[in-house]
mmCIF file of C-alpha atoms in Angstrom:
data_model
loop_
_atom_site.group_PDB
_atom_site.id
_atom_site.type_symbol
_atom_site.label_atom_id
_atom_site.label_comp_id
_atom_site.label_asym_id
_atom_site.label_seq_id
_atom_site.Cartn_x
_atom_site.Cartn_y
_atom_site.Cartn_z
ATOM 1 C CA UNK X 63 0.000 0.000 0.000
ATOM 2 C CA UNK X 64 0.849 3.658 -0.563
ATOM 3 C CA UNK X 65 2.321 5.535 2.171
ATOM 4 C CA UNK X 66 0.675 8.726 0.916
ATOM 5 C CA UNK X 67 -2.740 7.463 1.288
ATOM 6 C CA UNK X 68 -2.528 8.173 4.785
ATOM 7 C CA UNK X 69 -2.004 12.041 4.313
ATOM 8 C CA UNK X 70 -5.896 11.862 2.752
ATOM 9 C CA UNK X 71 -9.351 11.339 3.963
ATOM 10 C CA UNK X 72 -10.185 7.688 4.945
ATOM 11 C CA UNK X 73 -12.622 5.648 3.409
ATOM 12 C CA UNK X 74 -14.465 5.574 6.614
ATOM 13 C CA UNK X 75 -17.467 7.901 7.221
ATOM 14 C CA UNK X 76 -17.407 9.422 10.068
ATOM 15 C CA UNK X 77 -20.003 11.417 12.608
ATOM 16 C CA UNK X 78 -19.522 14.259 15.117
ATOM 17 C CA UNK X 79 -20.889 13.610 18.520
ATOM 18 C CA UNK X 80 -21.381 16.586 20.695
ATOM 19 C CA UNK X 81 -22.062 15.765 24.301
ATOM 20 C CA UNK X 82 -22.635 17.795 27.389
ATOM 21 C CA UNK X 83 -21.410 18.204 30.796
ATOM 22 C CA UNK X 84 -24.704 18.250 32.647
ATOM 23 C CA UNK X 85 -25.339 19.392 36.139
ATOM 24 C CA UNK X 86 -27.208 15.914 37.787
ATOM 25 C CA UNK X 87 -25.061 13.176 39.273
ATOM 26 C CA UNK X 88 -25.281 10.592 36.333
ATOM 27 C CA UNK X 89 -22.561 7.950 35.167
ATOM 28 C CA UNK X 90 -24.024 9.009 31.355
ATOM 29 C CA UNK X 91 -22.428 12.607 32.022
ATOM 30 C CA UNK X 92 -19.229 13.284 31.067
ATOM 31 C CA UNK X 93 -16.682 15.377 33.827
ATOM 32 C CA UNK X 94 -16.090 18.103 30.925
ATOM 33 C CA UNK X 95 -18.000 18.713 27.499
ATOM 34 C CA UNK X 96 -16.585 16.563 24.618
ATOM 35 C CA UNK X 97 -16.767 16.466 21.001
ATOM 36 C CA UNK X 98 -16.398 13.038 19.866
ATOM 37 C CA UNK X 99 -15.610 11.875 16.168
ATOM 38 C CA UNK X 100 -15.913 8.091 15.552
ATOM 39 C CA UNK X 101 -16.637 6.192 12.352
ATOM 40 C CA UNK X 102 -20.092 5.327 11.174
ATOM 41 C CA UNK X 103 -19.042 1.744 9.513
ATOM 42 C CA UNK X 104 -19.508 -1.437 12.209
ATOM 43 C CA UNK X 105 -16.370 -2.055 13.991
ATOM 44 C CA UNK X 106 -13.899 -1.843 16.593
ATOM 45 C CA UNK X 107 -11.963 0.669 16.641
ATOM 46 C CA UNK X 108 -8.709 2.207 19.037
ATOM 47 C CA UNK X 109 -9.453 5.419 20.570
ATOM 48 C CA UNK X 110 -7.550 8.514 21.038
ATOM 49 C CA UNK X 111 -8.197 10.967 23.579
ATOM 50 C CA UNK X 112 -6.915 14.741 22.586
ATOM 51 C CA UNK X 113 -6.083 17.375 24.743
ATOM 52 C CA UNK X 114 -6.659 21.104 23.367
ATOM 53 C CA UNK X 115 -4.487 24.017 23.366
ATOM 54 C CA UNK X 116 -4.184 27.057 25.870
ATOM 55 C CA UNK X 117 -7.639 29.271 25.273
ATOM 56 C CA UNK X 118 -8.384 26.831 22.859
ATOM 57 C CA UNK X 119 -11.509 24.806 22.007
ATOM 58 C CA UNK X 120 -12.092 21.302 21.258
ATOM 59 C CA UNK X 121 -13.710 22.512 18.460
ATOM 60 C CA UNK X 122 -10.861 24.092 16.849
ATOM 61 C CA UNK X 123 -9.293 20.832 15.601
ATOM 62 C CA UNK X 124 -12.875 19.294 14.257
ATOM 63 C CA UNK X 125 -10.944 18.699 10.508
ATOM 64 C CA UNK X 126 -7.812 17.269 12.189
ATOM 65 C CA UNK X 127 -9.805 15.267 13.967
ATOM 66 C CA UNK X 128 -12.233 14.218 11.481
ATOM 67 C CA UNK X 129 -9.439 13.069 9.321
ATOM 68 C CA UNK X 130 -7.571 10.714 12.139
ATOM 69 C CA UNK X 131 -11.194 9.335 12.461
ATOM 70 C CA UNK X 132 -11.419 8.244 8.823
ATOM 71 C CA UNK X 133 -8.641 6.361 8.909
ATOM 72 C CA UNK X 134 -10.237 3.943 11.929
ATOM 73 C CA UNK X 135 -10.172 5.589 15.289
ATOM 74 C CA UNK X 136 -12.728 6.717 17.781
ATOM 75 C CA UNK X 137 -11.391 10.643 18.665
ATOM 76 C CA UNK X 138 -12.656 12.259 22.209
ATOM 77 C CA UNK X 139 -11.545 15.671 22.674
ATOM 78 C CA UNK X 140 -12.647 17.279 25.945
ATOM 79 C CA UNK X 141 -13.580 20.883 25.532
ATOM 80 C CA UNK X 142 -13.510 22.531 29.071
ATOM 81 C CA UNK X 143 -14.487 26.253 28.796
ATOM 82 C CA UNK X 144 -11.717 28.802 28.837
ATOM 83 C CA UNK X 145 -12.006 31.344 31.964
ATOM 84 C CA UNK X 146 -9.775 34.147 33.841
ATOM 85 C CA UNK X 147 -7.412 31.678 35.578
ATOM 86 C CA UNK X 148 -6.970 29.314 32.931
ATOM 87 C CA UNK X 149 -5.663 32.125 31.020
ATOM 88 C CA UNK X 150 -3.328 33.719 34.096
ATOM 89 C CA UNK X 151 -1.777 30.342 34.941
ATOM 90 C CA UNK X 152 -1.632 29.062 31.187
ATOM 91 C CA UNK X 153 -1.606 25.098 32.943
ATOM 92 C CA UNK X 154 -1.889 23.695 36.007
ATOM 93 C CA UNK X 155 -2.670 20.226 38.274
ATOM 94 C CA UNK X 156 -6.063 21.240 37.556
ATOM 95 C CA UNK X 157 -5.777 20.245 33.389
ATOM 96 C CA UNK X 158 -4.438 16.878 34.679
ATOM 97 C CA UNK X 159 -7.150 16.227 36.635
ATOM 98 C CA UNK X 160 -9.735 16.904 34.103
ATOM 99 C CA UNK X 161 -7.415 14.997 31.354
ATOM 100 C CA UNK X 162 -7.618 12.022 34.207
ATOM 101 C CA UNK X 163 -11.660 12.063 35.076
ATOM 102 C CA UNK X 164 -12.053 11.911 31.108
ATOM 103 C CA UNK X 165 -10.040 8.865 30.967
ATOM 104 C CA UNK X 166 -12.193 7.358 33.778
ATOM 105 C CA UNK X 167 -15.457 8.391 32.231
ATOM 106 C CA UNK X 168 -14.512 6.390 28.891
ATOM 107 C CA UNK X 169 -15.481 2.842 29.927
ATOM 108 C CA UNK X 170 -19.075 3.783 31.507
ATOM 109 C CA UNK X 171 -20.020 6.389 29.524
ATOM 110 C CA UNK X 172 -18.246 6.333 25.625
ATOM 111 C CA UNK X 173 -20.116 3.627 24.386
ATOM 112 C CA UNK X 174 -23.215 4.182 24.532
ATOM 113 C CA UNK X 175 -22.701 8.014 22.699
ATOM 114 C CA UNK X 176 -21.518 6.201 19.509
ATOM 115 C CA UNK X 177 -22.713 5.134 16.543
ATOM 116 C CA UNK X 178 -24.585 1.570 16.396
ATOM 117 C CA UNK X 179 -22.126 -1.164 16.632
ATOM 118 C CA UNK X 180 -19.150 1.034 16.739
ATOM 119 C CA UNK X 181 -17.283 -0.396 19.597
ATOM 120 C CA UNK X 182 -14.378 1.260 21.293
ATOM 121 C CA UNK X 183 -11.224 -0.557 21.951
ATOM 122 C CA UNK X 184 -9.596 0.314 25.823
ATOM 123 C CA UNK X 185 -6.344 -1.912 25.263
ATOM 124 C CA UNK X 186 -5.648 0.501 22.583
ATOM 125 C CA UNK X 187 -6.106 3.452 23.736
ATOM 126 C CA UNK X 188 -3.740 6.699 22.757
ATOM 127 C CA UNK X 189 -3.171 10.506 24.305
ATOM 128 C CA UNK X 190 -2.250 13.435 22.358
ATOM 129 C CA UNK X 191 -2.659 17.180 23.252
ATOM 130 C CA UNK X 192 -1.587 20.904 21.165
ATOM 131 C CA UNK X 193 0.140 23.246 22.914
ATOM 132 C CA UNK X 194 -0.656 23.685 26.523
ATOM 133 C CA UNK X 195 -2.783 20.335 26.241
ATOM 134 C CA UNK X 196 0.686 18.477 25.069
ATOM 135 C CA UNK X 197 2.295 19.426 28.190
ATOM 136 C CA UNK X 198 -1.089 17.794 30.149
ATOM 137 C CA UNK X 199 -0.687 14.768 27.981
ATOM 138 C CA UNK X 200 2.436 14.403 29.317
ATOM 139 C CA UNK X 201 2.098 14.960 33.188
ATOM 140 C CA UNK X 202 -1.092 12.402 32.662
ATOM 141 C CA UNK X 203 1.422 9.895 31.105
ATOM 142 C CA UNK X 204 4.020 10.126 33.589
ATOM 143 C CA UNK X 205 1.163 9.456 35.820
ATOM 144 C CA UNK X 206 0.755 12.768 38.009
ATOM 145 C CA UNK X 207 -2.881 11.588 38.748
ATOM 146 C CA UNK X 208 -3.786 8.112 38.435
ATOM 147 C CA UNK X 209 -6.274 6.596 35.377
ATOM 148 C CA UNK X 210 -8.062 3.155 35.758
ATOM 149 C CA UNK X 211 -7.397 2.863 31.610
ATOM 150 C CA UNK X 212 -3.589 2.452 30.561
ATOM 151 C CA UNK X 213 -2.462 4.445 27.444
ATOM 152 C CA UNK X 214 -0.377 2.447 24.879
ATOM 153 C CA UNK X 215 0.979 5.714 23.599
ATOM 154 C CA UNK X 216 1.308 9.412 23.720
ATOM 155 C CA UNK X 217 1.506 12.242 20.947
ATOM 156 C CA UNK X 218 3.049 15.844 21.106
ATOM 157 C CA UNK X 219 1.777 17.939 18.511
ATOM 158 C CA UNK X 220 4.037 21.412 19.441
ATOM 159 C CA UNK X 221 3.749 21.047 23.290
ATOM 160 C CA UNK X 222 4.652 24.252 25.536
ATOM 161 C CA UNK X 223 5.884 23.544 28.718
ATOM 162 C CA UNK X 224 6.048 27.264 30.061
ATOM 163 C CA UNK X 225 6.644 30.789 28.415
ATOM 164 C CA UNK X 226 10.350 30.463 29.117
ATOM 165 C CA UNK X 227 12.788 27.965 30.794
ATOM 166 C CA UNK X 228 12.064 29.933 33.992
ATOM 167 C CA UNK X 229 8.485 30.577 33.792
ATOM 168 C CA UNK X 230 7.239 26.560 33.869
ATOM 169 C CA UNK X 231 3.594 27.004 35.426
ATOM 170 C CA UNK X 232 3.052 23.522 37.840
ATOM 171 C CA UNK X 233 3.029 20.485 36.712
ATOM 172 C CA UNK X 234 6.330 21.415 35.792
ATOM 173 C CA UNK X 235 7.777 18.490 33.845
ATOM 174 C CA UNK X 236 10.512 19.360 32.283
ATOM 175 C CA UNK X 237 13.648 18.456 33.674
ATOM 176 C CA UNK X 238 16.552 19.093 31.257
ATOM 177 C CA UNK X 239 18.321 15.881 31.784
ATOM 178 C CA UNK X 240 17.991 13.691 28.435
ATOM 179 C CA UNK X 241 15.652 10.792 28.561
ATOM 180 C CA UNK X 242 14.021 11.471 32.385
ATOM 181 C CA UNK X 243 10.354 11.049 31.294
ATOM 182 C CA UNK X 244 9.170 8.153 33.623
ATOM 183 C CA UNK X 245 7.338 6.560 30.402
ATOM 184 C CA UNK X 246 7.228 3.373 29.214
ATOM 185 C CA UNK X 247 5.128 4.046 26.154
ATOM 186 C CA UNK X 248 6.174 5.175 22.803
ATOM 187 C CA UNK X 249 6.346 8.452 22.023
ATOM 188 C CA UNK X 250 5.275 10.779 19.219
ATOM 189 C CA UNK X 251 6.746 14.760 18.640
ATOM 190 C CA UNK X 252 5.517 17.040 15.820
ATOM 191 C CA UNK X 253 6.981 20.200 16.105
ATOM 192 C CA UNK X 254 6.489 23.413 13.873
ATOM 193 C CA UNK X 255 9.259 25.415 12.647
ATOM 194 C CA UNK X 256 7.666 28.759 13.443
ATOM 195 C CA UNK X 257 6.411 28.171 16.291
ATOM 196 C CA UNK X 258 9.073 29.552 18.439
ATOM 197 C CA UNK X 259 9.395 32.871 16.112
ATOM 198 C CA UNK X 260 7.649 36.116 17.378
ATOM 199 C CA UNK X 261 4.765 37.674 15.767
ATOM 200 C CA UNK X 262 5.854 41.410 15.290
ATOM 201 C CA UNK X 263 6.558 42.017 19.100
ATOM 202 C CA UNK X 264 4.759 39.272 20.340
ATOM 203 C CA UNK X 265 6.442 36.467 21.800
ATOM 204 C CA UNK X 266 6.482 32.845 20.743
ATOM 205 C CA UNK X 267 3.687 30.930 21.582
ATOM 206 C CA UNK X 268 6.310 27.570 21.428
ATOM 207 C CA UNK X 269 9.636 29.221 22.878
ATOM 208 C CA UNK X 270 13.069 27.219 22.781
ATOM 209 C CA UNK X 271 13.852 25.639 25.643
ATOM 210 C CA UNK X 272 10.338 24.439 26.557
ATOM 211 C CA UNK X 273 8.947 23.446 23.253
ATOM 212 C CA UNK X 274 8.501 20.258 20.940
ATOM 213 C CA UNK X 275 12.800 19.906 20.853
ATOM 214 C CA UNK X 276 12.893 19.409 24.912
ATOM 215 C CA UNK X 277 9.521 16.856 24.946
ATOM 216 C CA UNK X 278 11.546 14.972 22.564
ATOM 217 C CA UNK X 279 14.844 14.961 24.183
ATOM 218 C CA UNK X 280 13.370 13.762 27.481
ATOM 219 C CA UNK X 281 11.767 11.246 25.881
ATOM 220 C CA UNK X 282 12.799 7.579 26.053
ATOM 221 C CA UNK X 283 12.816 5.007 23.306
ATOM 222 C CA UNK X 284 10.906 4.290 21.510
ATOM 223 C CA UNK X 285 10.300 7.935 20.029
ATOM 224 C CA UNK X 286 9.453 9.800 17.141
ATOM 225 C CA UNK X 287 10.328 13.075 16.176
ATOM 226 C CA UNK X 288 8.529 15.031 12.776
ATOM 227 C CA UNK X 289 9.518 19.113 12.237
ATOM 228 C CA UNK X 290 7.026 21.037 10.231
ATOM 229 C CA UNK X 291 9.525 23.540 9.432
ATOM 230 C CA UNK X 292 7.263 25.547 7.518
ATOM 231 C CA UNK X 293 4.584 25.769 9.731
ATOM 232 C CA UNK X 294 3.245 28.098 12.722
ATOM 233 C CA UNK X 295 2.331 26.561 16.227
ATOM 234 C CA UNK X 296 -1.547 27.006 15.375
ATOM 235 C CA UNK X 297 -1.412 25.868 12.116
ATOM 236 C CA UNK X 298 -2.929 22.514 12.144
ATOM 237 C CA UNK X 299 -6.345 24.158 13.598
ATOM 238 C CA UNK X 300 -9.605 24.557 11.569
ATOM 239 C CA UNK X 301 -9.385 27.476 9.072
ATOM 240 C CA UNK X 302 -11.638 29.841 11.060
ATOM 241 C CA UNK X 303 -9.520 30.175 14.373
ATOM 242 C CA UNK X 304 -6.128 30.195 12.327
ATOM 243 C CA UNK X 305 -7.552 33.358 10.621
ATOM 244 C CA UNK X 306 -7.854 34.278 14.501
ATOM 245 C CA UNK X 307 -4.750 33.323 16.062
ATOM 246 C CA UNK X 308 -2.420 34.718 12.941
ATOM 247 C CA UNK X 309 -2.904 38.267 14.554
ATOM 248 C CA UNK X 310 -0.832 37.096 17.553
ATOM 249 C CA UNK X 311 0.977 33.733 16.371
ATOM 250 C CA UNK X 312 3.510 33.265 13.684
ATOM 251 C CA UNK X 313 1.852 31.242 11.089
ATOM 252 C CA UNK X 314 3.038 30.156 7.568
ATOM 253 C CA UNK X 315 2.497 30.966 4.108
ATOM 254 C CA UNK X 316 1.454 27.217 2.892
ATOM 255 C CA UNK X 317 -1.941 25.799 2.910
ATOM 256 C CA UNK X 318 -3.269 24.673 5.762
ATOM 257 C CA UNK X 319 -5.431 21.953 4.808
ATOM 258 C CA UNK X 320 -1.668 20.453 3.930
ATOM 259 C CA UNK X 321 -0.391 20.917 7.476
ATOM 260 C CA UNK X 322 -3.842 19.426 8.748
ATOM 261 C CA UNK X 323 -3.179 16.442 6.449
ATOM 262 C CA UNK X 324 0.241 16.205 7.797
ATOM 263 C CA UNK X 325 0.416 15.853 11.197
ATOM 264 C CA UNK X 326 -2.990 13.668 10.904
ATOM 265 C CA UNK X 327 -1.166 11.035 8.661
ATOM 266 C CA UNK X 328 1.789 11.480 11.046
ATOM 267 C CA UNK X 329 -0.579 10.510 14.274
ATOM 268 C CA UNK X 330 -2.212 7.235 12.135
ATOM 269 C CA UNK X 331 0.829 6.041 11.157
ATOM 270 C CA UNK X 332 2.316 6.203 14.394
ATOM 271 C CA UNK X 333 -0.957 4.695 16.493
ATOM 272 C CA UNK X 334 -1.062 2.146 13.499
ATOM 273 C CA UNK X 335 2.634 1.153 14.342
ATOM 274 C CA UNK X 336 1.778 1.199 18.201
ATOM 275 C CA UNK X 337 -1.850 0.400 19.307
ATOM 276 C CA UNK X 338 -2.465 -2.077 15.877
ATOM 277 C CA UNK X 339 1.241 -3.780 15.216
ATOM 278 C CA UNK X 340 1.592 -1.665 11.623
ATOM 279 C CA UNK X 341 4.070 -0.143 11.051
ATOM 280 C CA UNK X 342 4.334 -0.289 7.498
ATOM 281 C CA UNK X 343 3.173 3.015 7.121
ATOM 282 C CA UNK X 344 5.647 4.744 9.591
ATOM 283 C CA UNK X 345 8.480 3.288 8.596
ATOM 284 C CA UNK X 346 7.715 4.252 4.889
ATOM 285 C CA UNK X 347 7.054 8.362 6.404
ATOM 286 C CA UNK X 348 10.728 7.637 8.232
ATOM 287 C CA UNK X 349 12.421 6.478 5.623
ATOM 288 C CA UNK X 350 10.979 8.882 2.787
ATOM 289 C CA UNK X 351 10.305 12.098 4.385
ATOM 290 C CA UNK X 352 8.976 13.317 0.836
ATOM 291 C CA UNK X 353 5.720 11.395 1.351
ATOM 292 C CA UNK X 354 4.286 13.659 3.193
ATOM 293 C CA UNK X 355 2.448 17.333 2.070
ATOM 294 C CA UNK X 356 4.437 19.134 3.497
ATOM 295 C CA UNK X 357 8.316 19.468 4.186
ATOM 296 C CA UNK X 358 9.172 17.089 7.599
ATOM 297 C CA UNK X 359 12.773 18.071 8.694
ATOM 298 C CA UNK X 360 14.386 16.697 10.093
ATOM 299 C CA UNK X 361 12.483 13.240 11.082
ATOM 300 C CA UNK X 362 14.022 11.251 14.009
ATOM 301 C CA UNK X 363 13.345 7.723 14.676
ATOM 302 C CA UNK X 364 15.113 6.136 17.635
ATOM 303 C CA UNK X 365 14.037 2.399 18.272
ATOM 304 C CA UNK X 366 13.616 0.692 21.596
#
């Protein structure tokens, strides 16, 4: 099969599930608001569970997520609201909590939100988060609160630890010593290129020294590591909030529907190699860069 298939829409149909947070005591009700994307076609399917970015919602990555979804996976992005301190503190124990009560919610309450005889699979279950919600993925990883499901793998997608290497709001995770994660998962890092360039005055939303390069250097084997060099740190959102966040965020001059294709094939090929045995397709990305839409480099591959 062609490698580049996986950088296009699936064959699978899939359906948007919006379900609220509501305010009686019921197992049925999720701990945060989630938008849900599963396929429509009978089957079993892995599930990934993806964490948004600072003053971001879950609805900002509905064609990213759409397009991992097509391609055989049940997506569950929770969508808590931003506020005041969310936006003061930028991340805190708080987001690892809520990460955590999602995770515990899943076995009770996913299945009976999805399509008819769609069936989630637990024993293959993923975590990957943008921004602000890659640092949560990680402290939820390296198990800073505790989840009765086990993830199989986790996924970086430009995390931000912290405005600076001095400013690293709590949970703060990184360590600077190479390799310290306490994971024994594989890992996945997609990093932009622009995203630790200012905007005019503004600073970078993905500064060095707490951005995608220090996730991955912390990171143990087996990990991954794709640069979208020509690519801003917001660019993989739906159209409408990039034409937001390009006031204040470096962003880049290529389509964006590429860089959405991108890192999607980039996160199936990867929880194909990882939560199904595959990895046909990720080898083929690792070995010929060029498959991809858009320019990956460097691309970093260190086995187990």
């Amino acid at each position: 099969r062609s490698a580049m298939a996986l950088f296009e829409k699936g064959e699978l149909k899939v359906r948007r599930i919006q379900v609220k947070k509501t305010s009686s005591i019921s197992t049925s009700s999720p701990p945060s608001p989630l938008l849900i994307v599963a396929p429509e076609v009978e089957g079993t399917y892995p599930v990934l569970q993806f964490l948004h970015g600072w003053c971001m919602l879950n609805t900002c990555y509905t064609d990213l997520l759409e397009l991992i979804s097509s391609h055989g996976f049940v997506c569950v992005a929770p969508g808590d609201q931003c506020d005041l301190t969310t936006i003061i503190t930028c991340c805190g124990n708080d987001d690892v909590d809520s990460a955590a009560a999602v995770t515990d919610w899943l076995p009770s309450g996913l299945q009976p939100v999805l399509p008819d005889k769609v069936e989630p699979d637990f024993t293959k279950l993923a975590l990957a988060g943008h921004s602000k919600g890659g640092k949560t993925a990680f402290a939820l990883a390296v198990g800073l609160a505790e989840t009765s499901l086990k993830f199989s793998c986790v996924i970086g997608i430009d995390p931000v630890g912290g405005s600076s290497v001095g400013n690293q709001p709590k949970p703060k995770i990184l360590s600077y010593i190479p390799r310290s994660f306490g994971l024994t998962i594989p890992v996945a890092m997609i990093g932009t290129g622009l995203g630790s360039k200012k905007k005019g005055i503004l600073p970078p939303f993905a500064p060095n020294g707490v951005n995608h390069a220090e996730f991955f250097l912390e990171s143990k084997p087996p990990c991954c590591y794709f640069l979208a060099k020509d690519y801003g740190h917001a660019d993989m959102l739906d159209d409408w909030m990039i034409n937001l966040t390009s006031w204040v965020c470096k962003s880049g001059e290529g389509d964006k529907g590429l860089m959405r294709r991108g890192v999607a094939g980039i996160v199936v090929a990867f929880m194909r190699a990882f939560l199904q045995g595959d990895g046909e397709d990720l080898n083929a990305i690792v070995k010929s860069p060029g498959v991809a839409p858009i320019q990956l480099d460097p691309v970093i591959f260190v086995e187990a």
